[in-house]
Coordinates of C-alpha atoms and ligand atoms in Angstrom, one line a residue:
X30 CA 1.6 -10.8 -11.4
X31 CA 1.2 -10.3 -15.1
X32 CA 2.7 -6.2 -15.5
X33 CA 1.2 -5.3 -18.6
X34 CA -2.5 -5.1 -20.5
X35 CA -4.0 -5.2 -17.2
X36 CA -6.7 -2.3 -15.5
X37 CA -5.1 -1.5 -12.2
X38 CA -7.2 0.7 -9.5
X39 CA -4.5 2.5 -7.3
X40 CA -5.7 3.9 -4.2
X41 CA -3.8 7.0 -2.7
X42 CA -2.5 7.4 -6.6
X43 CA -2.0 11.4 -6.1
X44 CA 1.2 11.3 -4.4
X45 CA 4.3 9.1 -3.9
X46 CA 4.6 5.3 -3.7
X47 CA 0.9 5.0 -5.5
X48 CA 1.3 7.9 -8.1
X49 CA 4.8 6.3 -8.7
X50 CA 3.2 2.8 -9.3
X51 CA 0.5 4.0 -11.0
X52 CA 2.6 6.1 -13.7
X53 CA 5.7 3.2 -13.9
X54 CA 2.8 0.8 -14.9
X55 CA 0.8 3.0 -17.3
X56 CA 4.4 3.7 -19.0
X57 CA 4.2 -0.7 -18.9
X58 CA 1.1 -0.7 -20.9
X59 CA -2.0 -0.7 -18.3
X60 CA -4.8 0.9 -18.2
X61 CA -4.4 2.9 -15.0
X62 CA -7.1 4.8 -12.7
X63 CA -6.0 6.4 -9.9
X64 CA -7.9 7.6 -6.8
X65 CA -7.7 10.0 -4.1
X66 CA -9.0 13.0 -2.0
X67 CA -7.1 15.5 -3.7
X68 CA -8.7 17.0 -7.1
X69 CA -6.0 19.2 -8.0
X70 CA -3.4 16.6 -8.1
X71 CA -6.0 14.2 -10.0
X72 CA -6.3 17.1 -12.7
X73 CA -2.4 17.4 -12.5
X74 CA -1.7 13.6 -13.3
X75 CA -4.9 13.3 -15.9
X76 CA -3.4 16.2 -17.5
X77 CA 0.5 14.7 -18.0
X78 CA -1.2 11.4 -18.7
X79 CA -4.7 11.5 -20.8
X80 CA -5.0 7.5 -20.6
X81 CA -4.8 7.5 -16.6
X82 CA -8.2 8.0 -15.3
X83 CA -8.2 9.9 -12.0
X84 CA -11.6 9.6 -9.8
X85 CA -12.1 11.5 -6.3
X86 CA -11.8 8.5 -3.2
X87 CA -12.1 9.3 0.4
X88 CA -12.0 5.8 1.7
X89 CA -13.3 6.8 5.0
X90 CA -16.4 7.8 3.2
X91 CA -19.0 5.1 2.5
X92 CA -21.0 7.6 -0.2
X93 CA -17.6 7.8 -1.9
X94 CA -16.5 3.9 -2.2
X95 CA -20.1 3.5 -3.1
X96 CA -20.0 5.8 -6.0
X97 CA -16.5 4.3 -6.8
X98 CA -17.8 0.7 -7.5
X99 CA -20.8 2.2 -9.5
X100 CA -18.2 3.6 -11.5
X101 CA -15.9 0.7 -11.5
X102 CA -18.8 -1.6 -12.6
X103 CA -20.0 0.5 -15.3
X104 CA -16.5 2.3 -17.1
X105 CA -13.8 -0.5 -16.1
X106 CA -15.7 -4.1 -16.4
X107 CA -11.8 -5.2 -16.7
X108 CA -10.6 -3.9 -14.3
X109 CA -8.0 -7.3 -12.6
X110 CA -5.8 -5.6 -10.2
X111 CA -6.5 -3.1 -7.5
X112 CA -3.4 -1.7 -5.4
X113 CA -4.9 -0.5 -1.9
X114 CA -2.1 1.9 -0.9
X115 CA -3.9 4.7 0.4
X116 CA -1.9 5.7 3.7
X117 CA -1.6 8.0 6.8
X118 CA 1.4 8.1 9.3
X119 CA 1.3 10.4 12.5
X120 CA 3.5 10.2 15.3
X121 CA 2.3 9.4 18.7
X122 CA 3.6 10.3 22.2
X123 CA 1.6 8.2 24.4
X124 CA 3.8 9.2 27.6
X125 CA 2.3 12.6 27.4
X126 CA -0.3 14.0 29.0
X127 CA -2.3 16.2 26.2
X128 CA -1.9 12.4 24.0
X129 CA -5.1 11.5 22.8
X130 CA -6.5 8.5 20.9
X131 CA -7.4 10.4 17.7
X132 CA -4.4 10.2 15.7
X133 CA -4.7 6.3 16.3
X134 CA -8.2 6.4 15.4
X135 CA -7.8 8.4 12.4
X136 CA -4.7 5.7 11.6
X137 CA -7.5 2.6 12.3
X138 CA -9.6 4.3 9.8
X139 CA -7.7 5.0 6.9
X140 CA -4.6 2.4 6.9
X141 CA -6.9 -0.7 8.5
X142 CA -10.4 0.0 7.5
X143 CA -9.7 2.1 4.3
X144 CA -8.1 -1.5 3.1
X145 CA -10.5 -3.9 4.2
X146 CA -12.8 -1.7 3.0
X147 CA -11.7 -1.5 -0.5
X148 CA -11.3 -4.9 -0.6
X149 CA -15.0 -5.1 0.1
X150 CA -15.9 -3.4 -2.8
X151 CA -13.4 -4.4 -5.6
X152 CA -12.9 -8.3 -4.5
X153 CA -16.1 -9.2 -6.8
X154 CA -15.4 -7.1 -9.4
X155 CA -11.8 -9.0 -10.0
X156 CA -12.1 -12.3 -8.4
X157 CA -13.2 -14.0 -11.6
X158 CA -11.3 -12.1 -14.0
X159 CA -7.8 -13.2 -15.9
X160 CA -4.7 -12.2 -13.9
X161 CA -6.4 -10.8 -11.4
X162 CA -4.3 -9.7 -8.3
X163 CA -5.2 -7.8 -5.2
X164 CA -2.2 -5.5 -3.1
X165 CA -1.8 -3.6 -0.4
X166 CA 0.5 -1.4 1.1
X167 CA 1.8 -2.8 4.7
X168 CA 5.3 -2.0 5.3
X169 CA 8.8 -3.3 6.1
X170 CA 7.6 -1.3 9.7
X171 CA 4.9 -4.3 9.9
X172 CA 8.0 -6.7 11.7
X173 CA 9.6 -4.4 14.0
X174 CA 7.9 -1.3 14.9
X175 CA 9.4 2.4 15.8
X176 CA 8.0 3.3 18.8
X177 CA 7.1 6.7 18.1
X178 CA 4.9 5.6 15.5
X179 CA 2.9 2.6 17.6
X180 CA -0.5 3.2 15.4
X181 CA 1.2 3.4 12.5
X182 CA 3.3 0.4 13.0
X183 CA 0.6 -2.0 14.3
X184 CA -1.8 -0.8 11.4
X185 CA 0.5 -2.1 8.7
X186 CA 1.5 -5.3 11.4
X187 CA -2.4 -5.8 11.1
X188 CA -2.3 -6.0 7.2
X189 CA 0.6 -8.2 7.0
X190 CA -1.5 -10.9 8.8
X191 CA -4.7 -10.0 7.1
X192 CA -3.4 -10.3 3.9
X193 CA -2.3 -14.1 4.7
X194 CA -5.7 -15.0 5.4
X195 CA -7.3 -13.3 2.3
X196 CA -4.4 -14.8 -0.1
X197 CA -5.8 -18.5 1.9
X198 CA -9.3 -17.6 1.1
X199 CA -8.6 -17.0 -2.3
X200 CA -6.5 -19.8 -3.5
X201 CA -9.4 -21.6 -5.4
X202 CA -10.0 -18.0 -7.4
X203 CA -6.9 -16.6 -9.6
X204 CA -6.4 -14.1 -7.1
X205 CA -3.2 -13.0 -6.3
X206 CA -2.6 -11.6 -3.5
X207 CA 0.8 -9.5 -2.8
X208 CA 2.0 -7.3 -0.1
X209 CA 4.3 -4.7 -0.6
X210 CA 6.6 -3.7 2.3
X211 CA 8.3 -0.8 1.5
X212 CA 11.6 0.4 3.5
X213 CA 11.5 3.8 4.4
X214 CA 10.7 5.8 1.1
X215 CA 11.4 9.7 0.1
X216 CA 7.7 10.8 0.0
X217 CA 5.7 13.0 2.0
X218 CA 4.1 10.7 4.2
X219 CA 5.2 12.0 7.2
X220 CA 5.5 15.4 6.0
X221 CA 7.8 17.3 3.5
X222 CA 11.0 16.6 4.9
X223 CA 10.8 12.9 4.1
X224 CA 10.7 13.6 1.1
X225 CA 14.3 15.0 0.6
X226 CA 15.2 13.0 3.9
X227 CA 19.0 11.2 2.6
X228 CA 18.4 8.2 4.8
X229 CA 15.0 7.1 3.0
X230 CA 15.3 6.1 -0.3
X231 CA 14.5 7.7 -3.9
X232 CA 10.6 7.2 -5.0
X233 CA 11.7 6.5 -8.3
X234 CA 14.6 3.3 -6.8
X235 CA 11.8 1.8 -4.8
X236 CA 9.3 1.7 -7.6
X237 CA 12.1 0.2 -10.0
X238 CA 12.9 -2.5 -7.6
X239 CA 9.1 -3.1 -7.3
X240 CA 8.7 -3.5 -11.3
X241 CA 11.7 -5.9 -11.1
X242 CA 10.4 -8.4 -8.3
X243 CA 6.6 -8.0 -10.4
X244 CA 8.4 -9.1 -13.3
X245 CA 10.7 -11.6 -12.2
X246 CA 8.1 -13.4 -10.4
X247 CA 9.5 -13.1 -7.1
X248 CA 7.8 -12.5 -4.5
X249 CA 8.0 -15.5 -1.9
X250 CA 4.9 -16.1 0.2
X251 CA 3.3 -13.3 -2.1
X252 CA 5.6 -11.0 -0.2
X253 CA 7.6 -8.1 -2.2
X254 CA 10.0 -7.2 0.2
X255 CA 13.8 -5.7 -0.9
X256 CA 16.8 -7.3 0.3
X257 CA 17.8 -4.7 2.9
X258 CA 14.9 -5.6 4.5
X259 CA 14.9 -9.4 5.2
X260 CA 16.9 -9.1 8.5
X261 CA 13.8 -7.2 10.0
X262 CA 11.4 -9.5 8.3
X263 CA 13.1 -12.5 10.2
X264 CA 14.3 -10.7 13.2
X265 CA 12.2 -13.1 15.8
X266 CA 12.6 -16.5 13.7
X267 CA 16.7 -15.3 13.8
X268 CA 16.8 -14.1 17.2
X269 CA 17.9 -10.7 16.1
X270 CA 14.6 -8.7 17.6
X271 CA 15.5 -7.1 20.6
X272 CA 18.8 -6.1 18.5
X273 CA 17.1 -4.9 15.3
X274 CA 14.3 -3.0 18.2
X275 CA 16.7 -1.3 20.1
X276 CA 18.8 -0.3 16.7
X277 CA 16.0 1.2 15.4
X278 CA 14.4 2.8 18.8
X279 CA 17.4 3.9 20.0
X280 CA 16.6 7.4 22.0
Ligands
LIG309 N1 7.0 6.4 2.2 C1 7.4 5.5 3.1 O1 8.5 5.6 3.8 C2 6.5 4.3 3.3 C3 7.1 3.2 3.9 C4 6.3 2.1 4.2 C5 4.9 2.1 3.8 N2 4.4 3.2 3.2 C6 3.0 3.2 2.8 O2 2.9 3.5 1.4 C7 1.6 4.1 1.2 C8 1.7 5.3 0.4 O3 2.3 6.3 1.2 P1 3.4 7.3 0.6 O4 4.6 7.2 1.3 O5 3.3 7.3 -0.9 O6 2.7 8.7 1.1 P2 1.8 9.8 0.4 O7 2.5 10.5 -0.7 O8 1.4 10.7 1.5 O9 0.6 9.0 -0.2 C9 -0.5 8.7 0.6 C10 -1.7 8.5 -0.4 O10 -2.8 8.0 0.4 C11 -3.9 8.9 0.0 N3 -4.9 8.9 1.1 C12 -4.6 9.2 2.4 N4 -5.8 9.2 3.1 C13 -6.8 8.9 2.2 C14 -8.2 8.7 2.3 N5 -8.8 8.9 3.5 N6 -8.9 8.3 1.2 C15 -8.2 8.1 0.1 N7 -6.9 8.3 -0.1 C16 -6.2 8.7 1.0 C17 -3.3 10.2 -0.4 O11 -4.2 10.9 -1.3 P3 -5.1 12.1 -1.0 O12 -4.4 12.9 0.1 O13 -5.2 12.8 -2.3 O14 -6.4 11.5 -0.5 C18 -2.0 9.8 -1.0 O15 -2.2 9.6 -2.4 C19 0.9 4.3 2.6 O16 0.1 3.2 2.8 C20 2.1 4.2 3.5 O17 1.8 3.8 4.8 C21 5.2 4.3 2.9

């Protein structure tokens, strides 16, 4: 992917992995907007960064993706890339008896949906345009699930096979299409703690690393995966999977 003079949409650009993205590729010469539910932090960033356009998203909401691709259409007839990131992770304890099925549904929704829906609405805008590249935001959770996060998990599993058949379908367009698998990351995904959690790693070493495979042009299979993570990414071809599984589901 070309990392510079293009118009990038981020999804879930308020916070973390997107809002990182966003900001390390504005500072690489894009035009950036950024989406999300929450004004404030849309003010915040529009504020530090006049240039980055910040516009309201619920992508559960159909009245709000619809008024997005008005928008789209009309302000950014540029716009290449679109980075759908926006994410949710809850933990699930299906062995108990008060579990119910709406964390899971609210997971289906936002991680599954939320992607394919956004894809829906931004694949024609881009599909013809120079350098055009479509992302999303799986994760390096996609090959070998934690249990205590089975939604979670199976959402970003789902994407990772998705995303294969879109980047099929769009070979004859100059579509790219990545996936970016990110290890466990110090943002507030899961809640504040992650976010000064030592085992995850720094926001800001994760988006540098991502910035480097972008520009380096490598990302096998359209894959942008870091090194530490290859052993899970090939843990059934290698025979490591039950190994890797009970490593990381150990009780
Ligand atoms: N951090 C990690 O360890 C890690 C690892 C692997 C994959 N990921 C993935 O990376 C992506 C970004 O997560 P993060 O770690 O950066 O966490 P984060 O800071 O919580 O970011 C999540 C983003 O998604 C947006 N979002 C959530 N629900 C939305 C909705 N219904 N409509 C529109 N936007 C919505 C949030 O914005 P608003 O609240 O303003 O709407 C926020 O900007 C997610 O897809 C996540 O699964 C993260």
């Amino acid at each position: 992917m070309k990392i510079t003079g293009n118009t990038i949409l981020v999804t879930g650009g308020t916070s973390g992995i997107g809002r990182g993205l966003a900001e390390a590729l504005h500072d690489r010469g894009n035009r950036i907007i950024v989406t999300g539910r929450r004004q404030a932090l849309l003010d915040e960033i529009m504020a530090a960064r006049p240039c980055i356009t910040g516009l309201p998203l619920d992508v559960n909401d159909a009245g709000s993706l619809a008024q997005l691709s008005i928008l789209l259409r009309e302000r950014f007839p540029a716009l290449n890339v679109v980075i759908a990131n926006a994410g949710i992770s809850r933990a699930e304890d299906m062995a108990s008896d008060s579990w119910t099925s709406a964390d899971a549904e609210a997971i289906v929704q936002t991680n599954i949906l939320g992607v394919v829906r956004i894809a829906a609405a931004t694949l024609p805008l881009i599909k013809d345009k120079p350098d055009a590249a479509f992302l999303a935001t799986s994760s390096a959770l996609a090959f070998v699930p934690r249990a205590d996060f089975p939604a979670y998990c199976a959402s970003k599993a789902f994407l990772h096979s998705w995303l294969q058949s879109l980047r099929h379908q769009m070979r004859r367009f100059p579509v790219e299409v990545l996936e970016l698998s990110p290890p466990y990351v110090q943002t507030e995904l899961t809640g504040a703690a992650q976010a000064s959690d030592a085992r995850a790693m720094p926001l800001q070493d994760y988006i540098s690393e991502v910035l480097q495979i972008l520009e380096g042009g490598i990302a096998p299979r359209g894959e942008l995966l870091l090194e530490r993570d290859l052993a899970r990414r090939w843990a059934e071809r290698d025979n490591h999977y039950d190994a890797i599984f009970n490593v990381m589901n150990a009780i």
